[in-house]
Amino acid sequence: VTQSPIPGPVHIIGSGLIGTSLGLALRRVGVDVTVADADETAMDTAISMGAGRLWRDGFPAPRIVVAAVPPSMVGDVLADAARRWPQATFTDVASVKTMTLAKARNAGVPPAQLVGGHPMAGREVSGPHGGRADLFDDRIWVLCPTEEAQPERVGEVSAMVAACGSVSILMTPGAHDAAVAVVSHTPQMLSSVLAAQLADQPEEVVTLAGQGIRDMTRIAESDEGLWEEIVLANRESVVTVLRSVAADIQRVVSELDGGGLPEQPGNSAVAATLRQGAVGRARIPGKHGDIGREFEVVSVMVKDEPGQLASLFVAAGDLGVNLEDVRIEHVLGRPSGLIDLSVRPASAPSLRAGLIEAGFDVRS
Amino acid sequence: VTQSPIPGPVHIIGSGLIGTSLGLALRRVGVDVTVADADETAMDTAISMGAGRLWRDGFPAPRIVVAAVPPSMVGDVLADAARRWPQATFTDVASVKTMTLAKARNAGVPPAQLVGGHPMAGREVSGPHGGRADLFDDRIWVLCPTEEAQPERVGEVSAMVAACGSVSILMTPGAHDAAVAVVSHTPQMLSSVLAAQLADQPEEVVTLAGQGIRDMTRIAESDEGLWEEIVLANRESVVTVLRSVAADIQRVVSELDGGGLPEQPGNSAVAATLRQGAVGRARIPGKHGDIGREFEVVSVMVKDEPGQLASLFVAAGDLGVNLEDVRIEHVLGRPSGLIDLSVRPASAPSLRAGLIEAGFDVRS
């Protein structure tokens, strides 16, 4: 247990997935954590998992209060806490920041002590049982101080984030909301809109679905209630991106409607869209260059039987090659047996040669 | 080598990935295959790989001629073949059918002998070197006979498809083009449009990109020239779907613009879109019920070191569990170490228990 750099106890309101994980992460480094939740069953579960202890009168006042509750409740929860502990630093974990922080401020949270937060981490499961001490390890955690926030308050929340193993990024609430509208909220809506086109199609149409549309509609399975709340709370930023998307689609629609092929390849709005898309895609970290993590794919055909994948990974491990990613291609709704192994380019030739020598059916 | 059910030699024009794979697949079951390509290097490569022999005068006339060339060339290539071998059956492998078949017919291919085809298979690589005899195994191969096509011609192409290990589905050219507009061409355009929104964003925005937008923009890396040709050739069907997408987006934009939250959760256009998206997503084969392939995910945290994945798959193999899919979650542009194993629901409890007993850090 290392010494905590946080100058006092942390009180976490909300014993869901994030609140419980935060408690576990802070307890891991010896921080004094107290917890509270209107749902006593959830709170008891979090406490029994070691995510903190129940708040009792006579305890020292918390230095940081975290509202780990749904976005719509953050303001009232923090205002209530500010009345009890007027000297504390206040933060939250909501995925929308402008509206959340405005509500907190209006409800009476001192803005000088208010530093919004958004850990870019989550799981498909919810509730305290899904909580993990390492949920935030190596994740980005955006901090959005109010304009009036005292620097030492920002430092305190940043220390808490570091104690959780995360990397802090400072952004204004507006910049944060604009960013997540682009990388998270608009993708969610587009995935749902695309998936919605399948709802009334004849069976033979969906039978032809390949890996592309599968990947693009994966998040269309996301929780309706949570995402309705998020998108409505970030409506201004989301509508800006959706308008840009709609304009790009309209440009293509107008061209396709017009009839007549462009005089030479590459001159169409379709080609311009594909080209700009490739530029945007290349900017995603870990895809190209910027952090030296461009991968090369080695494809191997294995039999769809227990143990076949294992023997492949054993062979890769024996060759000393670390796999950066693994994809199993699907056909007819089941695995094809074609496995794509992503590795550093320097490792690809030896992986290929080694796997072939070991008798594997290497395809590329 | 099994007896071929195809009543005569097959002549394949085009020695790219698909033409070479087709030749290899047919040779695998003893079919007499001849090949031709204006690119002699490609043709020689295909022949040296065993994808067929060079056509020579005096050979028996081919029973089936396959144009394995880009969509824009299919019509002329088949018309030329029809002049040489007027009794043959003619087919192609282009991913757009209405325009391709109309061109072939207009160029002089007898419609009674014309059966369009589209194998739902491909690879990221191109050219004869990427050719594989089993590229079409267990794939769907759509057949689009002309209205005048003789039933025995359809039977011949269907026999060729079966010889390649694929499953034939009969569709009209219009139904095919409408279907691929939904499941393939529109997803491609939406992926590119979404990725294009990233092109001019500040660095801090793309830094926040998570798995959702990564999955949704994967195919934005696709080949510009090929996709421009495909989308323009299928413009009528694509524009219909893009209009429907644009209308759904507009409904959400209008609501977000209007201001004011809906009176109760679930009543918004946002919620309706999310709900309809979930309905559409559930229709993709292998995702829910329809072919008994609903999967359950078991998540395991492993260290980002060589051999760690291998030990996990060895353990899964030892437990007799077949993995239906594997996902490695990424954070900060690199693998997080969290591995999602998709298995049949019946296998999930024993996999979880077995992995925990073997000392693995099972997360769900």
mmCIF file of C-alpha atoms in Angstrom, chain A residues 123-124 218, chain B residues 296-301 312-313 323 325-329 337-343 363-364:
data_model
loop_
_atom_site.group_PDB
_atom_site.id
_atom_site.type_symbol
_atom_site.label_atom_id
_atom_site.label_comp_id
_atom_site.label_asym_id
_atom_site.label_seq_id
_atom_site.Cartn_x
_atom_site.Cartn_y
_atom_site.Cartn_z
ATOM 1 C CA ARG A 123 -18.509 -1.981 -18.752
ATOM 2 C CA GLU A 124 -21.586 -3.555 -20.245
ATOM 3 C CA ARG A 218 -22.795 -3.414 -32.247
ATOM 4 C CA GLU B 296 -22.825 -14.906 -23.830
ATOM 5 C CA VAL B 297 -19.685 -12.925 -23.052
ATOM 6 C CA VAL B 298 -17.125 -13.979 -20.447
ATOM 7 C CA SER B 299 -14.619 -11.168 -19.790
ATOM 8 C CA VAL B 300 -11.126 -11.936 -18.539
ATOM 9 C CA MET B 301 -8.291 -9.542 -17.665
ATOM 10 C CA LEU B 312 -6.177 -18.266 -21.567
ATOM 11 C CA PHE B 313 -7.065 -20.124 -24.748
ATOM 12 C CA LEU B 323 -15.007 -19.834 -28.483
ATOM 13 C CA ASP B 325 -15.724 -14.868 -30.880
ATOM 14 C CA VAL B 326 -12.893 -13.018 -29.188
ATOM 15 C CA ARG B 327 -12.625 -9.273 -28.595
ATOM 16 C CA ILE B 328 -9.707 -7.412 -27.102
ATOM 17 C CA GLU B 329 -10.802 -4.082 -25.685
ATOM 18 C CA GLY B 337 -5.845 -6.566 -21.429
ATOM 19 C CA LEU B 338 -9.589 -7.115 -21.082
ATOM 20 C CA ILE B 339 -10.559 -10.034 -23.310
ATOM 21 C CA ASP B 340 -14.210 -10.736 -24.129
ATOM 22 C CA LEU B 341 -14.825 -14.383 -24.954
ATOM 23 C CA SER B 342 -18.163 -15.095 -26.670
ATOM 24 C CA VAL B 343 -19.505 -18.596 -26.078
ATOM 25 C CA ARG B 363 -14.622 -10.021 -14.843
ATOM 26 C CA SER B 364 -18.136 -11.060 -15.872
#
